[in-house]
Short mmCIF file of C-alpha atoms in Angstrom, two decimals:
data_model
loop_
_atom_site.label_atom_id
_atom_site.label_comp_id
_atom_site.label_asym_id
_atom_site.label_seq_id
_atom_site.Cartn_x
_atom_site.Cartn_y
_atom_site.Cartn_z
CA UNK A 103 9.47 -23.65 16.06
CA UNK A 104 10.31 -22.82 19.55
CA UNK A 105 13.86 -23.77 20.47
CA UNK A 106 15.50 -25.47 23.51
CA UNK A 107 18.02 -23.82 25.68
CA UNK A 108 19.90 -27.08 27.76
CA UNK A 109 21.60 -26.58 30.85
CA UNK A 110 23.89 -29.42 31.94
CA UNK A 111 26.30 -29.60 34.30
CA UNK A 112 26.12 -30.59 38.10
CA UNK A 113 24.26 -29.66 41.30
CA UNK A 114 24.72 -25.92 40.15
CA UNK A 115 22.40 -26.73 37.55
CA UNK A 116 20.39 -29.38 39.06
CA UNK A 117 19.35 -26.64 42.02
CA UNK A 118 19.09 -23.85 39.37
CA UNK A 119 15.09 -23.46 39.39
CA UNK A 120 15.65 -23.20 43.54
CA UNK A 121 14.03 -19.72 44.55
CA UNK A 122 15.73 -17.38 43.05
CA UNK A 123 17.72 -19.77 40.93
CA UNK A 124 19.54 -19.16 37.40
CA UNK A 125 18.09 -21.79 35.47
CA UNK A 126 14.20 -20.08 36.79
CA UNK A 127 15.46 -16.85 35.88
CA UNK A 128 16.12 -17.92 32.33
CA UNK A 129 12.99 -19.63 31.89
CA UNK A 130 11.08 -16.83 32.71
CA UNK A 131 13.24 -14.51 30.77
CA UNK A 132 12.66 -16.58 27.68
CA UNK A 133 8.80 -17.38 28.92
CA UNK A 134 7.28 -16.86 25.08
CA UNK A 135 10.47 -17.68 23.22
CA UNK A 136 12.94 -20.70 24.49
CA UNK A 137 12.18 -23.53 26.36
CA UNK A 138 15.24 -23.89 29.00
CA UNK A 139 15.59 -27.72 29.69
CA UNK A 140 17.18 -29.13 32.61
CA UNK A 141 20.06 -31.33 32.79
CA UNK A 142 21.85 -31.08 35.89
CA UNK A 143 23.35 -33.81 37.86
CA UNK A 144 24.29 -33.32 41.93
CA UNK A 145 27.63 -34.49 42.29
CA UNK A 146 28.19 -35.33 38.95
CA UNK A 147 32.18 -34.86 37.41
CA UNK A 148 33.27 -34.83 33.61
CA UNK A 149 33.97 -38.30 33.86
CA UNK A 150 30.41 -39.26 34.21
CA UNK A 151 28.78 -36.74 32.47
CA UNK A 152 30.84 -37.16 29.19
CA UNK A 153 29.73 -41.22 30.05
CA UNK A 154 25.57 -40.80 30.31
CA UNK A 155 25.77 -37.40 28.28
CA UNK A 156 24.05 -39.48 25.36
CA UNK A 157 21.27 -40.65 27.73
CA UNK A 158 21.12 -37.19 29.37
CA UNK A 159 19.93 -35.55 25.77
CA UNK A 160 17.94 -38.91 24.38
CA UNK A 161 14.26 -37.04 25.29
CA UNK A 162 15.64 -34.08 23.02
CA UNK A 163 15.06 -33.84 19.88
CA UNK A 164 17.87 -34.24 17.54
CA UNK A 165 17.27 -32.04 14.65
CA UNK A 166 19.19 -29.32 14.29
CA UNK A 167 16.95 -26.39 15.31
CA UNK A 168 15.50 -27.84 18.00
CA UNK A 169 18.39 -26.70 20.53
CA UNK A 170 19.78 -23.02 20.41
CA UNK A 171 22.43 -23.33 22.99
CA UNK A 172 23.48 -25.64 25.84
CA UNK A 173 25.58 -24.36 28.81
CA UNK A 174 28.21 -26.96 29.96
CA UNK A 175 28.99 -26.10 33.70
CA UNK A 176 31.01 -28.91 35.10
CA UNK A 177 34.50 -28.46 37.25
CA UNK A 178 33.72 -27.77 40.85
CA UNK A 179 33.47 -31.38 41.50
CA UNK A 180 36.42 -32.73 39.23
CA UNK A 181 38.24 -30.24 41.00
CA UNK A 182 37.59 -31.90 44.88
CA UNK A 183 40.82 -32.47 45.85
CA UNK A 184 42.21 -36.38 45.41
CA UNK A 185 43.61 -37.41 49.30
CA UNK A 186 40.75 -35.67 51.06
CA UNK A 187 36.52 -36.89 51.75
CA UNK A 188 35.52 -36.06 48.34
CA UNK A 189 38.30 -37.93 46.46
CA UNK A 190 36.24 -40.24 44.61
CA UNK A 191 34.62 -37.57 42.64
CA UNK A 192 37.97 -35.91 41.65
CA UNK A 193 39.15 -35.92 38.17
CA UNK A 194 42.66 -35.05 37.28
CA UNK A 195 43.20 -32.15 35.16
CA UNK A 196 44.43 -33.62 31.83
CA UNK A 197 41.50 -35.76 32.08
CA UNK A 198 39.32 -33.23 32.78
CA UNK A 199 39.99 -31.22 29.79
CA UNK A 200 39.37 -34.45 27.65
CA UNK A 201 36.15 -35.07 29.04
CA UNK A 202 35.13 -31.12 28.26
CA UNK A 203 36.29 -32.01 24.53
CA UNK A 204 34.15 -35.25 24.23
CA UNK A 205 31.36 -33.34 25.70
CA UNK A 206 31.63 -30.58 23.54
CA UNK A 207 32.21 -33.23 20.16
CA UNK A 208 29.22 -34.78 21.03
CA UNK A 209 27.08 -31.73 21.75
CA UNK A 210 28.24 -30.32 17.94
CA UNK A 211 27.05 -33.48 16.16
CA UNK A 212 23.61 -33.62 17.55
CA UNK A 213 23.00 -30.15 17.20
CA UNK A 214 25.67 -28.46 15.22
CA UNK A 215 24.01 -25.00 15.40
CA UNK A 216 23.54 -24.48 18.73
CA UNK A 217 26.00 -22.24 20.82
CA UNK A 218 27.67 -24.24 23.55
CA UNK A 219 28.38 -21.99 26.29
CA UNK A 220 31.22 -23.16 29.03
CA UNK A 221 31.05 -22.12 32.37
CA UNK A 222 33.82 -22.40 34.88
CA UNK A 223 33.61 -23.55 38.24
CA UNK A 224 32.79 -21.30 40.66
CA UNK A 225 35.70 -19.76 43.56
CA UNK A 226 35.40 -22.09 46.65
CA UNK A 227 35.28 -20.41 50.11
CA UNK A 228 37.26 -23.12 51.81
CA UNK A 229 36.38 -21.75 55.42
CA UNK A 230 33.17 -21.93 54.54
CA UNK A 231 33.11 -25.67 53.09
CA UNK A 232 34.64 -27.40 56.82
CA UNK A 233 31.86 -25.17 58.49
CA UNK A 234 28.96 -25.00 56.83
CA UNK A 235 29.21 -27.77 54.42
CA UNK A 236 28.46 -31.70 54.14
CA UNK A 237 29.92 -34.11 57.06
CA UNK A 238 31.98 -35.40 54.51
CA UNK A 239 33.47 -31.75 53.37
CA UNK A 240 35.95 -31.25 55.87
CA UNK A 241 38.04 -34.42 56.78
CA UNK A 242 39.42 -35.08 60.72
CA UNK A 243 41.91 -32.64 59.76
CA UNK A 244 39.34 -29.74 59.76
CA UNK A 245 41.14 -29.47 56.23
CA UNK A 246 38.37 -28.42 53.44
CA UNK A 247 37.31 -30.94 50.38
CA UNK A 248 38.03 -28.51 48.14
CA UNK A 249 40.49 -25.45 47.55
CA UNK A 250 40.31 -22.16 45.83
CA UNK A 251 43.23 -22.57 44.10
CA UNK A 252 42.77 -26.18 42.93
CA UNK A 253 39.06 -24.32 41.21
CA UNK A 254 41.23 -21.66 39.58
CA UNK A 255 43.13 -24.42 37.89
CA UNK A 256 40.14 -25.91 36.52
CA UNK A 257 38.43 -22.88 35.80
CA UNK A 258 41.62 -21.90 33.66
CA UNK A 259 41.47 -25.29 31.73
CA UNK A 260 37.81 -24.83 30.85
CA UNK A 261 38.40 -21.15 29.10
CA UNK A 262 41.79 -22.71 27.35
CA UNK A 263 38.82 -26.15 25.81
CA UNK A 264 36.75 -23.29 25.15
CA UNK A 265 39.19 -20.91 23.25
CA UNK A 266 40.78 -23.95 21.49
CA UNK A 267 37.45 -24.74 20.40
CA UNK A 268 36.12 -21.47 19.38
CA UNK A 269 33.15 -21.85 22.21
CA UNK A 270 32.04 -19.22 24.37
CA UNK A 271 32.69 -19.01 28.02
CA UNK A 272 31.67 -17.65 31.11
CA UNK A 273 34.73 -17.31 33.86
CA UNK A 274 32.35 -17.24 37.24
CA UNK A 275 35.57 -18.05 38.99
CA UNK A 276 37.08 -15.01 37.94
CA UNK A 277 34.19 -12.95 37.50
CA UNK A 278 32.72 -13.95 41.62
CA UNK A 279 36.22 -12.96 43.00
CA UNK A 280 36.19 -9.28 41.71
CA UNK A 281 34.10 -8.33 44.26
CA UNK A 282 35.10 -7.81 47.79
CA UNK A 283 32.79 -10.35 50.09
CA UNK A 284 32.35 -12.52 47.46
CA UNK A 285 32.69 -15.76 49.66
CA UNK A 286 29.35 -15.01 51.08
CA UNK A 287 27.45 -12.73 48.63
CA UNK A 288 26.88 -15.41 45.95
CA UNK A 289 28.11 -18.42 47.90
CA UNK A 290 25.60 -19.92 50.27
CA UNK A 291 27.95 -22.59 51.94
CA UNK A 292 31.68 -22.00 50.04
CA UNK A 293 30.56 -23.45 46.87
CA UNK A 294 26.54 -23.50 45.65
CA UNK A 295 25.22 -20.25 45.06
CA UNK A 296 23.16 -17.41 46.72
CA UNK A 297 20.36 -16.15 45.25
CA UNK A 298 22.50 -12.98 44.84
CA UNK A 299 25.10 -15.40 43.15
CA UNK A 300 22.26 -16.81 40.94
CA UNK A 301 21.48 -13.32 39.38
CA UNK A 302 25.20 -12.45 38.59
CA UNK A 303 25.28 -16.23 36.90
CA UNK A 304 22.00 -15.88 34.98
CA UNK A 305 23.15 -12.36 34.05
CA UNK A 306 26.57 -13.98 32.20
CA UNK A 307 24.46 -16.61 30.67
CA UNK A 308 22.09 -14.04 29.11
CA UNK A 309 24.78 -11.93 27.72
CA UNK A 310 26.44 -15.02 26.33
CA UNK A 311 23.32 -15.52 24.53
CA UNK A 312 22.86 -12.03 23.43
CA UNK A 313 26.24 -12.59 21.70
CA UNK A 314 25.41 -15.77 20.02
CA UNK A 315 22.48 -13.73 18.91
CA UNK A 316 19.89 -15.20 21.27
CA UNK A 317 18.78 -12.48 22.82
CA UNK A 318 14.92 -11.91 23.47
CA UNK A 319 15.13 -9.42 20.66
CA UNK A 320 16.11 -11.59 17.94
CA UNK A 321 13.93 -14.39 18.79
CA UNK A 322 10.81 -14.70 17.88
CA UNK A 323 7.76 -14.55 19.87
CA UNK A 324 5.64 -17.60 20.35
CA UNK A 325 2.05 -16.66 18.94
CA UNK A 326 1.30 -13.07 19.16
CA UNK A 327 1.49 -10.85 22.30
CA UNK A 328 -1.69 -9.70 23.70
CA UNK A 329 -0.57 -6.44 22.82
CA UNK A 330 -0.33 -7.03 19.28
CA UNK A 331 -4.00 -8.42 18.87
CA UNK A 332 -6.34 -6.19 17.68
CA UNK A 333 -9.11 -5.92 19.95
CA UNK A 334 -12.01 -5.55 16.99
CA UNK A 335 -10.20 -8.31 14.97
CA UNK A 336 -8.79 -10.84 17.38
CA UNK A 337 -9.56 -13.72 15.54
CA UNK A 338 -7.95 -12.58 12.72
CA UNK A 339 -4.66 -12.04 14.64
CA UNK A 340 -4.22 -15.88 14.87
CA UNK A 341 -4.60 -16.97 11.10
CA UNK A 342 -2.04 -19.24 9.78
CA UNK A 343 0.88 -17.54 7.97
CA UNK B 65 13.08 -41.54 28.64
CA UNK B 66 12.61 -38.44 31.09
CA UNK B 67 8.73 -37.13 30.37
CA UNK B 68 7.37 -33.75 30.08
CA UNK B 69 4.96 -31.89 32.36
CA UNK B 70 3.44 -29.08 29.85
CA UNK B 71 1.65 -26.49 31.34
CA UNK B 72 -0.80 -24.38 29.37
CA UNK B 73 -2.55 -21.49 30.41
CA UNK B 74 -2.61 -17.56 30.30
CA UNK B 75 -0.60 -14.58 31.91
CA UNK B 76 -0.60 -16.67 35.65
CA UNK B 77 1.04 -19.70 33.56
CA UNK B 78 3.10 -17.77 31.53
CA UNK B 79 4.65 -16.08 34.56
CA UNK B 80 5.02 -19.22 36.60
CA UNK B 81 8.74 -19.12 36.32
CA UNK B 82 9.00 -15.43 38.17
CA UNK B 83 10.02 -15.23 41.80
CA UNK B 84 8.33 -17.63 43.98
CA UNK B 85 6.25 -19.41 40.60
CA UNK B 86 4.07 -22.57 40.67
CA UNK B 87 5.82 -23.25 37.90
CA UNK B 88 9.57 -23.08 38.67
CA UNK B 89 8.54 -24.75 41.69
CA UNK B 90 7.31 -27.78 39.74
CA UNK B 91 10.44 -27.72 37.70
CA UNK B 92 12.48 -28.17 40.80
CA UNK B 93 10.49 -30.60 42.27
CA UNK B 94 10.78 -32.48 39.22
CA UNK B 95 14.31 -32.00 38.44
CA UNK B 96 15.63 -35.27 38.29
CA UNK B 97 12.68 -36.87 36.60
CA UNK B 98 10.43 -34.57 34.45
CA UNK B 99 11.16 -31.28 32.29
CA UNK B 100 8.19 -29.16 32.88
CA UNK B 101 7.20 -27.07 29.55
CA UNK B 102 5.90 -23.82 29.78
CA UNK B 103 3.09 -22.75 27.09
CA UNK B 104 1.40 -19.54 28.73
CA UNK B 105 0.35 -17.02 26.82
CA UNK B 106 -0.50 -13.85 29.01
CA UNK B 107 -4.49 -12.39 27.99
CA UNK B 108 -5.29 -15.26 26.22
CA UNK B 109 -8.91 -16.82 26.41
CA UNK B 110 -10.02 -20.42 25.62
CA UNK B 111 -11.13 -19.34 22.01
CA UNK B 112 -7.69 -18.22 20.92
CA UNK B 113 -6.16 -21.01 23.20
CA UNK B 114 -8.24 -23.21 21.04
CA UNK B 115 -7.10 -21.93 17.85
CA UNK B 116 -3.48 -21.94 18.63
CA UNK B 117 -2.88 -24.89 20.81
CA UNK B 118 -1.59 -27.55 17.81
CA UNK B 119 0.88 -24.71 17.22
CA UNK B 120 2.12 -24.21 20.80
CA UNK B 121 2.34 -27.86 21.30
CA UNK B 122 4.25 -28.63 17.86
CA UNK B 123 7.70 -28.17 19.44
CA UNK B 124 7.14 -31.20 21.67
CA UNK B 125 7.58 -34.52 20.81
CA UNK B 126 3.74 -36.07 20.04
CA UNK B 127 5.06 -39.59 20.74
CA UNK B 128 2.67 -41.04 23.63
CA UNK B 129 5.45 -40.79 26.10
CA UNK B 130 7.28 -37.72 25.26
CA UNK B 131 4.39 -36.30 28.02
CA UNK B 132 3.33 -37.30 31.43
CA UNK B 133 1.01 -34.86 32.25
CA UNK B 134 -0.79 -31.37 31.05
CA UNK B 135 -2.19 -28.27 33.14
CA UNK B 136 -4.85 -26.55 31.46
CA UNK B 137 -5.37 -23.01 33.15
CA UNK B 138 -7.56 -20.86 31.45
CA UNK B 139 -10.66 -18.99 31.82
CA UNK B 140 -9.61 -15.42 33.79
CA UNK B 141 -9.55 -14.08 30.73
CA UNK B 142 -13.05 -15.17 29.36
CA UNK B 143 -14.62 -14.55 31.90
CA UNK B 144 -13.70 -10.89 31.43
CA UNK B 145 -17.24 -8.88 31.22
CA UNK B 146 -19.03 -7.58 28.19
CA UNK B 147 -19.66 -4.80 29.12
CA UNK B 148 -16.34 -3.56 30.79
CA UNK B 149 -12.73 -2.45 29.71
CA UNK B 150 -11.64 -6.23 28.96
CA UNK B 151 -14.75 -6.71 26.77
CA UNK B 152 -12.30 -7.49 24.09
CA UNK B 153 -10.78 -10.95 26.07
CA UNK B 154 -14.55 -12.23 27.02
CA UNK B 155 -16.07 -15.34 26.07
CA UNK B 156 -19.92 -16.15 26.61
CA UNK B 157 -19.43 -19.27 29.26
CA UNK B 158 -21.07 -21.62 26.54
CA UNK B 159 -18.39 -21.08 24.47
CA UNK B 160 -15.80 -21.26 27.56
CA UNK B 161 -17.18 -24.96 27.55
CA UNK B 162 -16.99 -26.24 23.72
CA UNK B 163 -13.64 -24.16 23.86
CA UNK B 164 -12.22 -26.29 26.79
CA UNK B 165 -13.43 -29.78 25.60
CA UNK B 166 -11.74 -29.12 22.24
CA UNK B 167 -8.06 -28.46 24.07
CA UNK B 168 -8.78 -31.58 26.02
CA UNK B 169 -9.59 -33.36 22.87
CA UNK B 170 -7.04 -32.18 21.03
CA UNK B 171 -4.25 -33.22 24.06
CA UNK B 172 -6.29 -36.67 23.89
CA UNK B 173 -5.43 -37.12 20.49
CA UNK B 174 -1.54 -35.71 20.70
CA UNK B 175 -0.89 -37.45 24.28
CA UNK B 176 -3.19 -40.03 24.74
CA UNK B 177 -1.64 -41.22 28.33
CA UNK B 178 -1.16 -37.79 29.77
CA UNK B 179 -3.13 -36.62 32.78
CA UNK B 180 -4.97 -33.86 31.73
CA UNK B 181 -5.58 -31.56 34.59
CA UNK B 182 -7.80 -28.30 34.37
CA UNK B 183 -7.50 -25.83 36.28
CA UNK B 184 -9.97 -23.00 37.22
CA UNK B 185 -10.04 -19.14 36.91
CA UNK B 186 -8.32 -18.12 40.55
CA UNK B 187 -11.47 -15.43 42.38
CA UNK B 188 -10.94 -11.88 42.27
CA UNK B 189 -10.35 -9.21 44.20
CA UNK B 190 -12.64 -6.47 42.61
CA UNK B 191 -11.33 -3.55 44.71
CA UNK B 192 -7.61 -4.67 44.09
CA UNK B 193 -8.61 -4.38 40.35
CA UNK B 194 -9.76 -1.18 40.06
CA UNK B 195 -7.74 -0.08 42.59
CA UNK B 196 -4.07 -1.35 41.52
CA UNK B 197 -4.76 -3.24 38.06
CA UNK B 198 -3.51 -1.98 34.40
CA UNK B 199 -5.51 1.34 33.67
CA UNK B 200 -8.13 -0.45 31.61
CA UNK B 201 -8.72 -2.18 34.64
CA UNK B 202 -11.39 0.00 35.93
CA UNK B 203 -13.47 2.02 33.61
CA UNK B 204 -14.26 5.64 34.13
CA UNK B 205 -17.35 4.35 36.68
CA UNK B 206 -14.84 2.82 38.66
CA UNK B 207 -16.29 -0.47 38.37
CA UNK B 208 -13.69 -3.32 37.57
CA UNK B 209 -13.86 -5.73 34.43
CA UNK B 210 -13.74 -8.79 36.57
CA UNK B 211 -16.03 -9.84 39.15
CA UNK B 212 -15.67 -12.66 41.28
CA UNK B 213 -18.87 -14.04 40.54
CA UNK B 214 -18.14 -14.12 36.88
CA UNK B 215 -14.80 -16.25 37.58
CA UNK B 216 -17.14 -18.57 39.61
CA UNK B 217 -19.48 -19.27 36.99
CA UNK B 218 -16.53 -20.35 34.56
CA UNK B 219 -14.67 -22.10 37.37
CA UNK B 220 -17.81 -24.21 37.79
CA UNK B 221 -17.85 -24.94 34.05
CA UNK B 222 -14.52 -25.89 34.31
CA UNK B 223 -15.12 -28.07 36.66
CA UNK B 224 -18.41 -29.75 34.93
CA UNK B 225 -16.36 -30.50 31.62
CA UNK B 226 -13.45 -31.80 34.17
CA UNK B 227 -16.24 -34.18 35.64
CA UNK B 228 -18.18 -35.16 32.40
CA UNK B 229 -14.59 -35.91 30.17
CA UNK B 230 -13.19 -38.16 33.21
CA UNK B 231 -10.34 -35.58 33.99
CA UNK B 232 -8.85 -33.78 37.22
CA UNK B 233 -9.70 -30.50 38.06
CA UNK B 234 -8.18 -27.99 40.70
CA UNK B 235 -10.38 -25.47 41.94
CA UNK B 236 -8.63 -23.00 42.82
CA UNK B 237 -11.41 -20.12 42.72
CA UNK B 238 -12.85 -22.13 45.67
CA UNK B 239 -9.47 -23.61 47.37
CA UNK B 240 -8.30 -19.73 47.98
CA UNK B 241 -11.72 -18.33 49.10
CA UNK B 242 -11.48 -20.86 52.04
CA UNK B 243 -8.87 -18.55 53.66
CA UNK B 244 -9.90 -15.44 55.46
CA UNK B 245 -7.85 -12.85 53.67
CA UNK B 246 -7.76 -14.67 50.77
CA UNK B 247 -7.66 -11.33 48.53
CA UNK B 248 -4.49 -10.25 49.32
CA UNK B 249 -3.08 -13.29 51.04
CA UNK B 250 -2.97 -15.22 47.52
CA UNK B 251 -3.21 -12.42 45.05
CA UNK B 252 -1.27 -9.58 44.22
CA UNK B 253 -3.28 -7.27 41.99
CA UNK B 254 -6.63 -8.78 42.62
CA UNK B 255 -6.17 -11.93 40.22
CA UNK B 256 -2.28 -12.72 39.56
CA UNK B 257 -0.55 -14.83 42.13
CA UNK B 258 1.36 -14.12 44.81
CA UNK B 259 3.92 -16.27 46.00
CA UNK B 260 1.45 -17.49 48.45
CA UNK B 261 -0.80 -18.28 46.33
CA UNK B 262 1.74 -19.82 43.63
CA UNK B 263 2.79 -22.14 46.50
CA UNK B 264 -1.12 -22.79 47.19
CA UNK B 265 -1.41 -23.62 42.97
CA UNK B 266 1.99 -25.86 42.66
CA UNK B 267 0.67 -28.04 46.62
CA UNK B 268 -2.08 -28.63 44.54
CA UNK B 269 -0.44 -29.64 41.18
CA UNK B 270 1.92 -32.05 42.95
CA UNK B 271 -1.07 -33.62 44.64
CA UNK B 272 -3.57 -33.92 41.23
CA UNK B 273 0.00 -35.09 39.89
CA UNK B 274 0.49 -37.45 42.54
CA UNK B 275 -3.17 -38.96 42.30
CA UNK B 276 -2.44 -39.34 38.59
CA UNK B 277 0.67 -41.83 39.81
CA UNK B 278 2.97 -39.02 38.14
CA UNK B 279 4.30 -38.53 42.08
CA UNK B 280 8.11 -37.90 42.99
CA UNK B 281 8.39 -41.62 44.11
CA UNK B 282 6.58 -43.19 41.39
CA UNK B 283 8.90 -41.78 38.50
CA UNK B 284 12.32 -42.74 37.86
CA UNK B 285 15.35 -40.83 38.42
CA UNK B 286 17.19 -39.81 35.57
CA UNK B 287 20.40 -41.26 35.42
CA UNK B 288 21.87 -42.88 39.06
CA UNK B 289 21.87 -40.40 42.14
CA UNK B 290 25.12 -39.66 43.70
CA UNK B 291 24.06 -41.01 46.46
CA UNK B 292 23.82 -44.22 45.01
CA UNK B 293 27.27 -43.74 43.24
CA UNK B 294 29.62 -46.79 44.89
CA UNK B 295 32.53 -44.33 45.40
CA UNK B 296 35.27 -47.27 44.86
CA UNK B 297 33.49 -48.33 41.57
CA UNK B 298 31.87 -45.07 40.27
CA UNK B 299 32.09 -45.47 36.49
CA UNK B 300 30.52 -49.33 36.48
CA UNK B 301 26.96 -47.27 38.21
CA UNK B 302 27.02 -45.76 34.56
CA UNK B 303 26.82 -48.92 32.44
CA UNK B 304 23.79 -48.99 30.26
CA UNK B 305 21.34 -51.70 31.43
#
C-alpha cells in the first residue's frame, strides 16, 4: 500500500509544485513510492490552520498506514508583526505555540505512525519585503510587514513544540542564514523562496525522512521496475504475491 | 471533499513531476482544489498496465467522488517493434486495443463519474533515438526500435477506442507534428518530453479537463482564500457551513 507524504502549512507549501518547487521535487523523488499530497494555504496562520486542519485532511484516509509523514510549516505569517499592514494575520507567540500543539495532537490521532516533521519559518529579508513585496508589505512608513528578528522568535518556538514533543524539525531560519547572500539566493522577494531556496528546503525534508526511515531505500517500490522484469518472462514478473 | 486527478501512464507520466513536468504543472494549477496522483510506471505497456492497474489504484479511495478525473497515457512502449532492441516492451496493436478498453473499464467500474481521458503515444524522433537514446536504443544496424509510424498506428487506435467508449482523447502524436521542429522542440531524446513539450501535454490536459467541467473555475476552493479572509473578523470565515 503506497503511503501519503502531507505537506501543510501556508503559501510556502501552497506554491511548492511552482517550477522548481519543494513540494515537485519530492513528488518526483518519491515518483514509484509516496504519494506527496498538498495542503498548503496562502496566507494562512496557526490560528486558522489548527481551526480547518480537520477539513484540510477529511479526503485522506484515516487508517493508520495510509500517511508516512506530514510536514507542518506554519510561522512566517503568525510572525507579521501586530501594528503594521499585515496585522490581522499575526498571532502572538504563546498562542502560536498552542496552535503548533493542537496541530500536532490532532495529526497523532489520525495517523499515529506517521512522522510529523516541523519546519520553521524562513529568515525575512526586510529590505526586500517594502521593495519587492505586496502593496500592503511595507506601510506609509516604508517600515517592512515583517522582521527578521520577530521570525527568529518564532522559528525558536517551533524547535522548543518540536523537542517538547519528541517531533523532528527542520530550522530553515537558521539553516538559510549560514550562508552569506542568503537574502537573495533562496528568497525571491524577502520571504517565499527561490528555486535555489526550494532545493536547500526539499533537501532538509528528505533527510528528515531518511531519519524517520523514509528514505527511497527503505520503501518499497510500487510494482516492479522495468529493470527488474525479465524480458523472456514479463508476464510472470507481475503475478500476485 | 477536495477530488483527485490520477494520472496513469509510463516513463513520460512517471516523470511528470521533474523540472518543467506536465504533471507538477497540473498539481499547481490545481492546488487549491484537486490533489493530482501520480501512477507512472516507466517501460510499461498496456498489457502489464492492464494487469496491474487494480493494484496501482488500491491506495485511492474507490468512493465515486474520491476522483474527478483520470489520464491514461500509454502506448510508447507497445508500440516498440518486434523486431528491434525493445522487442521485449511490444504489443501487437490488436492487443494495444482490448488492453486499453479493459483500463477504461476497469476505471468505469472503480470511478464511475471520472473523466477518463486517453492520451496517445507522443511521435518519435528516430535519429534522436539511435543517436542519443539508452544503448539498446539502436541495434547494431543502427536502426532505432521506435518508428514514428509505429506510434501513429497506436495513437490512432487510441484514439478509435477514445471515440467508440464515449471518452476524450489528446493526440498528442499529431498536436506536436504540427510544429516545424517538432523533434527537438518537444522532445528530448527522440520520445521523452521536454519542457516544451510537457507545457504542450499539461495546455492540453487543462483544456480536455476543462471540457469535462473539471476547469479551475468550476471546482471549489478548498477551504476560504485569503483573499476572501474579512481581516477584522478572520476566524468567523472558518465556521463550518
Amino acid at each position: 500500500m503506497r503511503p501519503s507524504i502531507v505537506l501543510f502549512g501556508d503559501s510556502i507549501t501552497e506554491e511548492s509544485f511552482g517550477e522548481g518547487g519543494w513540494g515537485a521535487h519530492l513528488a518526483n523523488h518519491y515518483s514509484r513510492s509516496a504519494d506527496v499530497v498538498l495542503r498548503g494555504y496562502s496566507g494562512y496562520n496557526t490560528r486558522w490552520a489548527s481551526l480547518v486542519a480537520g477539513r484540510a485532511f477529511s479526503a485522506i484516509p484515516a487508517s493508520a498506514a495510509a500517511v508516512a509523514a506530514v510536514t507542518v510549516f506554519f510561522g512566517a505569517n503568525d510572525a507579521s508583526l501586530p501594528d503594521r499592514s499585515s496585522a490581522f494575520q499575526h498571532v502572538p507567540l504563546p498562542e502560536y505555540r498552542v496552535n503548533l500543539r493542537a496541530i500536532c495532537a490532532l495529526l497523532r490521532a489520525r495517523w499515529p505512525s506517521a512522522a510529523v516533521i516541523l519546519i520553521t519559518p524562513p529568515p525575512v529579508d526586510e529590505r526586500a519585503r517594502v521593495r519587492l513585496g505586496h502593496p500592503r508589505n511595507g506601510d506609509a512608513s516604508g517600515l517592512p510587514e515583517r522582521t527578521n528578528e520577530a521570525a527568529g522568535r518564532y522559528a525558536r518556538a517551533c524547535l522548543e513544540v518540536a523537542a517538547e514533543r519528541g517531533l523532528r524539525a527542520i530550522d530553515v531560519w537558521s539553516r538559510m542564514q549560514e550562508f552569506p547572500g542568503w537574502e537573495t539566493a533562496f528568497l525571491r522577494d524577502g520571504l517565499h523562496l527561490t528555486p535555489t531556496g526550494n532545493r536547500l528546503l526539499f533537501e532538509e525534508v528528505v533527510f528528515a525522512l531518511r531519519d524517520a526511515n523514509l528514505s527511497l531505500e527503505a520503501l518499497p517500490a510500487d510494482l516492479p521496475l522495468c529493470s527488474d522484469i525479465d524480458p523472456n518472462d514479463a508476464v510472470n514478473c507481475f503475478e500476485e504475491d
